[in-house]
Short mmCIF file of C-alpha atoms and ligand atoms in Angstrom, two decimals:
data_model
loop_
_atom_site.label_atom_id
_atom_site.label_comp_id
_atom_site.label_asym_id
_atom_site.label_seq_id
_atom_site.Cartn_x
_atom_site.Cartn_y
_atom_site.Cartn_z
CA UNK U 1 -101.03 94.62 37.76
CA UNK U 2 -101.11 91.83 35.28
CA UNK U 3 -104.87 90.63 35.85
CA UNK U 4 -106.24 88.54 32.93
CA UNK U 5 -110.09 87.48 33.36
CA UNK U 6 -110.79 84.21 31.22
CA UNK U 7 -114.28 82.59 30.78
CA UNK U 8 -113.52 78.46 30.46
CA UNK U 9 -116.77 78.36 28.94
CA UNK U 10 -114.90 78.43 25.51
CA UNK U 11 -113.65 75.01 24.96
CA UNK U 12 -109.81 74.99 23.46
CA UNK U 13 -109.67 73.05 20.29
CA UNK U 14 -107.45 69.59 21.38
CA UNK U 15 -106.58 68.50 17.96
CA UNK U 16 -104.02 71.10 15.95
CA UNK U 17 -104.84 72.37 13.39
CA UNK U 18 -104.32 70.87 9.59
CA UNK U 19 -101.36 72.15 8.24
CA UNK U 20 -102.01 75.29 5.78
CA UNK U 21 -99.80 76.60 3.41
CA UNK U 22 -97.82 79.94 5.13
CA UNK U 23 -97.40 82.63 2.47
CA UNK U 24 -94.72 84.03 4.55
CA UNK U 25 -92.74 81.04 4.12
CA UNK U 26 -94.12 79.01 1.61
CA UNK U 27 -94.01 76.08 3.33
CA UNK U 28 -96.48 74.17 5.54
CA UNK U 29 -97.45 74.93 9.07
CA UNK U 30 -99.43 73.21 11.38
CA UNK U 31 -100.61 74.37 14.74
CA UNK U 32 -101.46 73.46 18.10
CA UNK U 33 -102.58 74.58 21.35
CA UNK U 34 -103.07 74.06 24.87
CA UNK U 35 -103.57 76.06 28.13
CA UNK U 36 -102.37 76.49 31.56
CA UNK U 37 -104.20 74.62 34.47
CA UNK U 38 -104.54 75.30 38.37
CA UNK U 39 -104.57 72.59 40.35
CA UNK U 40 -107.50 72.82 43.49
CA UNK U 41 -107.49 69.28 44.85
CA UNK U 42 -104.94 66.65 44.79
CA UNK U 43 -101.29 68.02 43.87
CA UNK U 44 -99.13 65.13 45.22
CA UNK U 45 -101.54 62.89 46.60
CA UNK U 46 -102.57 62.32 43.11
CA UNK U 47 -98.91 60.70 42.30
CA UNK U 48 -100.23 58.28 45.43
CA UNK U 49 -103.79 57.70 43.66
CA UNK U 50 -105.71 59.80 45.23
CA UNK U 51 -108.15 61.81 43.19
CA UNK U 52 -107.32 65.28 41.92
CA UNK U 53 -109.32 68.29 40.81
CA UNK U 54 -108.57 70.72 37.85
CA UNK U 55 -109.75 73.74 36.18
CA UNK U 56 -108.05 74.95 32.47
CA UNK U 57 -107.41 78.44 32.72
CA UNK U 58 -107.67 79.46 29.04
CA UNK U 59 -106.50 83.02 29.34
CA UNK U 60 -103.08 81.78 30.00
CA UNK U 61 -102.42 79.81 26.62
CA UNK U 62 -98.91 77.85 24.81
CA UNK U 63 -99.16 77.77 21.29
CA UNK U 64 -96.91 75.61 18.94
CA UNK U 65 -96.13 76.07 15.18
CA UNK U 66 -94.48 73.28 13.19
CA UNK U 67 -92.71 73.52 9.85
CA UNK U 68 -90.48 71.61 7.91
CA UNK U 69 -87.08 73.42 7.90
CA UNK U 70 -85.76 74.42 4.51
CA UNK U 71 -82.11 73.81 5.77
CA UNK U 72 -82.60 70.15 6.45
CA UNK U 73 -81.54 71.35 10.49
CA UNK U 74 -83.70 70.78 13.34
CA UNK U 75 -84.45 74.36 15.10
CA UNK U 76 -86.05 75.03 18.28
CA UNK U 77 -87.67 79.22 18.51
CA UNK U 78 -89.13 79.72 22.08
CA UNK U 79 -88.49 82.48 24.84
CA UNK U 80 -86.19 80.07 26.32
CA UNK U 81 -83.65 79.51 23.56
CA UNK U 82 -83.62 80.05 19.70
CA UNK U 83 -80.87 77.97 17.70
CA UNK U 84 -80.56 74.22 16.93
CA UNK U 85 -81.75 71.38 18.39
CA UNK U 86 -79.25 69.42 18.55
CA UNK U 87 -77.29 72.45 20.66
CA UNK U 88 -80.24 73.28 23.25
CA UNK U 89 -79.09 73.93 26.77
CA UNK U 90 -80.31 71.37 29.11
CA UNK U 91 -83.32 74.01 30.33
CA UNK U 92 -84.55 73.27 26.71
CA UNK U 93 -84.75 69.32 28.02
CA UNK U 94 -88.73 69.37 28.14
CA UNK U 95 -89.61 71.18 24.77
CA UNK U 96 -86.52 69.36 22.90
CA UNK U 97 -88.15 65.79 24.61
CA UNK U 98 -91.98 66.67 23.18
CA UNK U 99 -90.62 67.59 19.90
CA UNK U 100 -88.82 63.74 19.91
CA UNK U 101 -91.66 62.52 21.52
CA UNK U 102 -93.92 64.08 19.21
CA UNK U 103 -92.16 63.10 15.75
CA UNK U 104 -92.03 59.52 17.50
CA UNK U 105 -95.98 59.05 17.73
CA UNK U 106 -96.39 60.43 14.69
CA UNK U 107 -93.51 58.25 12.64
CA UNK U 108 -95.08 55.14 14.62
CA UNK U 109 -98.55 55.90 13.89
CA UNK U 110 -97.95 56.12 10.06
CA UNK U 111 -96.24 53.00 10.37
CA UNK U 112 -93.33 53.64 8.89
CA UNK U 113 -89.71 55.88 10.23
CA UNK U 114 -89.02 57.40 6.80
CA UNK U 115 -91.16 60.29 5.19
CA UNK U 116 -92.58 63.32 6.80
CA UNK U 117 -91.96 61.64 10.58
CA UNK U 118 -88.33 61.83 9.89
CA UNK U 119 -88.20 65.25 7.89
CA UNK U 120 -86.27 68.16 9.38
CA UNK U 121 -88.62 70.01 12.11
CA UNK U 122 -88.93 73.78 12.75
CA UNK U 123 -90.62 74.20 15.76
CA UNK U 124 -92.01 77.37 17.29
CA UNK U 125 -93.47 77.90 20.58
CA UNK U 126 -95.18 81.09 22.03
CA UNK U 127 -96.79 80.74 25.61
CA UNK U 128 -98.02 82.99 28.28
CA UNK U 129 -98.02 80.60 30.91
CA UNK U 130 -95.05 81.66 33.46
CA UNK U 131 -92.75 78.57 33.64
CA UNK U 132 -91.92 77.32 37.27
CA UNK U 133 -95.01 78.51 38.66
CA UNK U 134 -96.61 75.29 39.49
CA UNK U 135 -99.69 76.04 36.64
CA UNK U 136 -98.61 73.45 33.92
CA UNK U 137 -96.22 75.20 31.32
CA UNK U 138 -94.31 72.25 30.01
CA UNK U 139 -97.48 69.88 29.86
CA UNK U 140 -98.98 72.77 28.00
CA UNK U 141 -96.02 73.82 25.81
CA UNK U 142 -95.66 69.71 24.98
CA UNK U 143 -99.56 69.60 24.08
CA UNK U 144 -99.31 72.15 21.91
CA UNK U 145 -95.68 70.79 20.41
CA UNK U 146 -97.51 67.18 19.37
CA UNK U 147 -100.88 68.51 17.79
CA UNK U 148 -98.73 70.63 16.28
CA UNK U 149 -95.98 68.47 14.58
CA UNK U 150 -99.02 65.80 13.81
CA UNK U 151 -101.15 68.44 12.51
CA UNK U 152 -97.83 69.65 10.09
CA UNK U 153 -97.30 66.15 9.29
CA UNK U 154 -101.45 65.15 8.43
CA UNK U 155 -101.12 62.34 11.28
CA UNK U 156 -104.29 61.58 13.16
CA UNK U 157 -103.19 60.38 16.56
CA UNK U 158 -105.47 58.96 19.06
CA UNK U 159 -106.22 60.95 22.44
CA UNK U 160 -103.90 58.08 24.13
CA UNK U 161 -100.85 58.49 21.53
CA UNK U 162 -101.28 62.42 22.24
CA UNK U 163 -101.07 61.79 26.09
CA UNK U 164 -98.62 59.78 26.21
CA UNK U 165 -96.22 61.53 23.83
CA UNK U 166 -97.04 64.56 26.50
CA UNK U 167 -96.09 62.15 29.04
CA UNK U 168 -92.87 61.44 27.60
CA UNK U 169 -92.17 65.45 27.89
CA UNK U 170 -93.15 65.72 31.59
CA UNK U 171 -91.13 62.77 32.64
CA UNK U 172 -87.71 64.82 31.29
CA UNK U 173 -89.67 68.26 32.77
CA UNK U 174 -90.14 66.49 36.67
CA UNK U 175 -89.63 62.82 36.67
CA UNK U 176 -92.55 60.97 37.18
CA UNK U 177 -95.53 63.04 36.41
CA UNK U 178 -99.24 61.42 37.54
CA UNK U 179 -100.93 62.55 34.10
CA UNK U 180 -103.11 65.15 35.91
CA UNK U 181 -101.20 68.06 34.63
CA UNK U 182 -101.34 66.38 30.62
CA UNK U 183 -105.04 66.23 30.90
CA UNK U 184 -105.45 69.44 32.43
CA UNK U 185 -104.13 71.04 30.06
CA UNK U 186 -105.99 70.19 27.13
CA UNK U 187 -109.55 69.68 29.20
CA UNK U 188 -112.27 71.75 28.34
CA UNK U 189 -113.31 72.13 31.42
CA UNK U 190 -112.83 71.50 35.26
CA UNK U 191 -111.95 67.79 35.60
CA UNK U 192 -111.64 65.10 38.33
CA UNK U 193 -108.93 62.94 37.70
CA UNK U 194 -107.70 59.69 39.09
CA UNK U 195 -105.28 56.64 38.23
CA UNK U 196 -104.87 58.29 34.22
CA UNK U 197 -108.47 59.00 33.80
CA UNK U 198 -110.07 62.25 33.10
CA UNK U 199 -113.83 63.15 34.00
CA UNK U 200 -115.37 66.52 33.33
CA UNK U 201 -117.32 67.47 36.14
CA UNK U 202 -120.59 68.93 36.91
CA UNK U 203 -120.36 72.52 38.35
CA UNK U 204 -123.48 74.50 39.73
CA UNK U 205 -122.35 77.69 40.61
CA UNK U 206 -119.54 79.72 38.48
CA UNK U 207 -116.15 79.43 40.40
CA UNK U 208 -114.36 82.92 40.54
CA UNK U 209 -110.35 82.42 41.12
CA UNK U 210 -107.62 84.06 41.88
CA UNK U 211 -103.85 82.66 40.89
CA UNK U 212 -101.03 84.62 42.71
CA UNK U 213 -97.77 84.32 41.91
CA UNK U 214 -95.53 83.97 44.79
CA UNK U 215 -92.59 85.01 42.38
CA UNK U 216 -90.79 82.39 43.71
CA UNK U 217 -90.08 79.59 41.44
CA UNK U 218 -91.75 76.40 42.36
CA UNK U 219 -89.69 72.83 42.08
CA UNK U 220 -91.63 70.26 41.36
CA UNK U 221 -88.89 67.56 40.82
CA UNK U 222 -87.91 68.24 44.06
CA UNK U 223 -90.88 68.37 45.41
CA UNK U 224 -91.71 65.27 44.53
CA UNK U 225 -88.72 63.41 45.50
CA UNK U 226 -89.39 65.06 48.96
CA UNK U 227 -92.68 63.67 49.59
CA UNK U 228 -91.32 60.59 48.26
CA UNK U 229 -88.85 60.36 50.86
CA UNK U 230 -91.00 61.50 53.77
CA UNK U 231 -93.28 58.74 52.71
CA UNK U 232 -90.45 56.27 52.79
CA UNK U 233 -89.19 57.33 56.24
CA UNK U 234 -93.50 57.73 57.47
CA UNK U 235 -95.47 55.68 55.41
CA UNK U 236 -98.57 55.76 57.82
CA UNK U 237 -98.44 59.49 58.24
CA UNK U 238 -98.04 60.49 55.08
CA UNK U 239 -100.93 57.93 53.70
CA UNK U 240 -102.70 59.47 56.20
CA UNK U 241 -102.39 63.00 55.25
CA UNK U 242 -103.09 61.62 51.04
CA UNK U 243 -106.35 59.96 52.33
CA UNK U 244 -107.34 63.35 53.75
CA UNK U 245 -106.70 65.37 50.08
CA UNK U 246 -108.51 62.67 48.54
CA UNK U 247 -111.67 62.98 51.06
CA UNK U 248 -111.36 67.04 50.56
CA UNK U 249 -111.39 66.46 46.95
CA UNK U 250 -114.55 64.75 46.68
CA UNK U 251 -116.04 66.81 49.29
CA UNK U 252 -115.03 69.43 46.84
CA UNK U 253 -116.60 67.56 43.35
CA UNK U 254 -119.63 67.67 45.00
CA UNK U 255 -119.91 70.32 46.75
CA UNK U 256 -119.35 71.76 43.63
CA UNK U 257 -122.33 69.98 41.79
CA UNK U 258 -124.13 71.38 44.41
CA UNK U 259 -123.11 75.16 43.48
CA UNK U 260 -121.34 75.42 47.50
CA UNK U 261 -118.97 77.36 47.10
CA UNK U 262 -118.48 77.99 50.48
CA UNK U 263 -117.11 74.58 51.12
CA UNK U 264 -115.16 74.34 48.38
CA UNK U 265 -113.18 77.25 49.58
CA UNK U 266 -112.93 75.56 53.50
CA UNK U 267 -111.68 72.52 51.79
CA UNK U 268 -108.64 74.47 49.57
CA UNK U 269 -107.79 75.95 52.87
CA UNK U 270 -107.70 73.11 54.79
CA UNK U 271 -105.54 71.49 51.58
CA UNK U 272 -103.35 73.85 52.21
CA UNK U 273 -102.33 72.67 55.33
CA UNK U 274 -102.28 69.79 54.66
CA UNK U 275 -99.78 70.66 51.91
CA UNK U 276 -97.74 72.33 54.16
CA UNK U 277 -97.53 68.75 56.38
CA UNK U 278 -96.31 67.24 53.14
CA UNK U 279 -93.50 69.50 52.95
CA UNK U 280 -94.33 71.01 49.97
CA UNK U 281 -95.52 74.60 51.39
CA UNK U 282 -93.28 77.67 50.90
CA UNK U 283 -93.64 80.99 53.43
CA UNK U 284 -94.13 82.85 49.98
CA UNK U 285 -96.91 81.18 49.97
CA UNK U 286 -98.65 81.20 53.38
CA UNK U 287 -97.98 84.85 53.12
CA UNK U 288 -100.58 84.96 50.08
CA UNK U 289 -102.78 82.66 51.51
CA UNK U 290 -103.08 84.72 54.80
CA UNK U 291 -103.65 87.81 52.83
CA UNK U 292 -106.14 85.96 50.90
CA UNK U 293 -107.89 85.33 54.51
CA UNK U 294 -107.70 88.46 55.36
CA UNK U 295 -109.43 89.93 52.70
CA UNK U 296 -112.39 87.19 52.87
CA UNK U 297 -111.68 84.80 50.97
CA UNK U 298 -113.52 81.74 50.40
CA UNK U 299 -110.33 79.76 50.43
CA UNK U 300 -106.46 79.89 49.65
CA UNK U 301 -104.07 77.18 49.01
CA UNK U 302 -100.65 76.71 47.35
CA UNK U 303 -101.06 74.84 43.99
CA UNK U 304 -99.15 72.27 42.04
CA UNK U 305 -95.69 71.03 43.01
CA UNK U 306 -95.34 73.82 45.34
CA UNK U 307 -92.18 75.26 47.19
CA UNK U 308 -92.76 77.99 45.36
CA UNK U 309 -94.77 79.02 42.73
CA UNK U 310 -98.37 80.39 42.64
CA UNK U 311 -101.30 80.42 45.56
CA UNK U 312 -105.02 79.72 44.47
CA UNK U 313 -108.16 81.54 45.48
CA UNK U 314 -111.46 81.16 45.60
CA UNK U 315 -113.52 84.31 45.60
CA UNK U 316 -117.26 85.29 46.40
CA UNK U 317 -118.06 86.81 42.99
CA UNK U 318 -116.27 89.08 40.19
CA UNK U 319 -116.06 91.74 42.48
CA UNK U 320 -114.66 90.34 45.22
CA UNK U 321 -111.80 88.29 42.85
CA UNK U 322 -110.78 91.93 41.78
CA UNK U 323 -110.23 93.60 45.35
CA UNK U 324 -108.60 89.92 46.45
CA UNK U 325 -106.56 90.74 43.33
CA UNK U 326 -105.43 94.31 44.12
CA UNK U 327 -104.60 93.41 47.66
CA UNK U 328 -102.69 90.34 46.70
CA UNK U 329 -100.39 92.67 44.48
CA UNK U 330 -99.49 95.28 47.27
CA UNK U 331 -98.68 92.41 49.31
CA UNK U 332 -95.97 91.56 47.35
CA UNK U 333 -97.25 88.88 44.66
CA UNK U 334 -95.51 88.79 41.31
CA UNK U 335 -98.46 88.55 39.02
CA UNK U 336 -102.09 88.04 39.47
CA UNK U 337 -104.67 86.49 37.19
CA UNK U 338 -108.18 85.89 38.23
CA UNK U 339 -110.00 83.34 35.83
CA UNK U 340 -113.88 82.38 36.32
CA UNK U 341 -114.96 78.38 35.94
CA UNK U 342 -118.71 78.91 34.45
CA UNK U 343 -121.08 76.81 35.51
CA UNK U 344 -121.25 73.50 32.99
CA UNK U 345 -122.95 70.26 32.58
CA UNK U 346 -121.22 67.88 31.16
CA UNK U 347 -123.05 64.84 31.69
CA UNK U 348 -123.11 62.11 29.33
CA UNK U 349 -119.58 62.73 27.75
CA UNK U 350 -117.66 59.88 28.10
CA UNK U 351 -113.89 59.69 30.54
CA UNK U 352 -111.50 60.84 28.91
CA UNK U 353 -108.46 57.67 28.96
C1 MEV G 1 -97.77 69.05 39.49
O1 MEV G 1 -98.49 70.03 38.74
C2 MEV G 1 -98.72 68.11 40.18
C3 MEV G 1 -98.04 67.06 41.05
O2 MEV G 1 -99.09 66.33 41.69
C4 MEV G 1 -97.18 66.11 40.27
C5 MEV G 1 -97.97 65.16 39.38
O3 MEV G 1 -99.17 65.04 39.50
O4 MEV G 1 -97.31 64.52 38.56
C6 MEV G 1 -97.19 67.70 42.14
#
């Protein structure tokens, strides 16, 4: 079973890191990093300004490393493709966009196109978070890509200049992406996010999840689009059904601030459904989410773009995340990870924009 238990109490560094000199190279390297999210309020109605709640789950992380390539050629390593740039298959679209994206901010930010912005780029990316599975891997892989090539390049890009270089990735990953899963991804804890901003969020009681993946891959382009079209055909209904997410999802912020759990989980399940109204549900996915019932859980839901990807899960305690774990796997998931949101107060920090 492929269970990985991650405490979000550590907070991911957002910045990459300077570049250093690499013995193994002798040249410079700088770093950066990100980490998947899980979505457990506001997938889709989010893109229709509803609000939209987060968690980081840190045990699934991307990692870039940026060099300057020797050969004067720009070169792309990742599990997806290793080779040139210039000769990446189309799947390579996202990555290829944040490195462009990302020596873009950084040539515009130092003012000037010539110099290190425009110097050949060797980029590497490692990342643990599946791809296609609805829990942020090209927001996270393109996080990681930017701090990275500004880190290689001794840029100092603003918080806004990072996002939005991100931003530029996700729009080639699934057209027009609401920002949630860019901030997600670098957050250092669970956040509540509407209309581009970012607010860390007050949580009482640690959360104890379950991600199960439904081994089917999820389509969030598509996904999209579809909503987009029901909403065109039903604009009533389907504002209807986004008010609803949005009213779950503060029910959900402060339930949370009040450490009740209990209605959080009612809330994801009822998401769910309401999900599955949208059009964006997946039988893979009920059949987790029923399990999940089965077996007590607090709540289940699909999350992110859906059609596919992974199920969320809240759980009573440690404990009770492991057996929901063991029972999700005979019932047919791909992969389970469970990952605990501690308990945090984070007021007085300041929206991040
Ligand atoms: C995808 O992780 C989340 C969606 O709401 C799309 C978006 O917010 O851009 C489906």
């Amino acid at each position: 079973m492929n269970t990985i238990t991650s405490a979000l109490e550590r907070p991911v560094p957002s910045a990459g890191t300077p570049a250093a000199d690499d013995p193994a190279a002798g040249l410079a390297v700088g770093t950066g990093r990100a980490q998947a999210k899980a979505i457990l309020f506001g997938e889709h109605s989010v893109v229709y300004g509803a609000p939209a709640l987060a968690v980081p789950v840190a045990a699934l992380p991307a990692e870039a490393e940026a060099s300057f390539a020797a050969d004067g050629v720009d070169r792309l390593y990742s599990a997806l493709y290793n080779g040139r740039l210039d000769r990446a298959p189309e799947r390579t679209l996202p990555t290829v966009t944040a490195i462009t994206a990302a020596r873009a901010a950084v040539g515009a930010t130092a003012g000037t196109t010539t110099g290190a912005a425009q110097r050949p780029l060797q980029v590497r990316v490692r990342s643990r978070i599946p791809a296609e599975r609805g829990l942020g891997s090209s927001a996270a892989v393109a996080a990681a890509i930017v701090d990275a090539v500004a880190a290689l390049t001794g840029v100092t890009l603003t918080g806004g200049e990072r996002h939005d270089a991100v931003q530029t990735a996700e729009r080639a990953a699934h057209g027009t992406p609401s920002g949630l899963d860019a901030r997600a991804v670098r957050a250092a804890g669970p956040i509540r996010f509407q209309d581009g901003a970012a607010v860390p969020l007050l949580v009482a009681a640690p959360l104890h999840l379950v991600i199960a993946d439904s081994g089917v891959r999820g389509r969030t382009r598509e996904a999209v689009q579809g909503v987009r079209e029901r909403r065109e055909a039903d604009r009533d209904g389907i504002d209807r059904i986004v008010g609803a997410l949005g009213e779950l999802c503060d029910l959900a912020v402060d339930a949370l601030a009040e450490g009740d759990t209990a209605t959080v989980g009612a809330a994801m399940t009822e998401a769910h459904a309401l999900l599955n109204a949208l059009g964006v549900g997946d039988p893979a996915l009920d059949h987790l989410v029923s399990v999940a019932a089965a077996h007590e859980a607090l709540g289940a839901k699909l999350t992110g773009g859906g059609r596919g990807g992974c199920a969320l899960i809240l759980a009573a305690d440690a404990d009770h995340a492991a057996t929901l774990s063991g029972a999700l796997h005979e019932a047919g998931a791909a992969a389970v990870w469970t990952t605990m949101v501690a308990a945090t107060d984070p007021r007085g920090e300041a929206p991040a924009r």
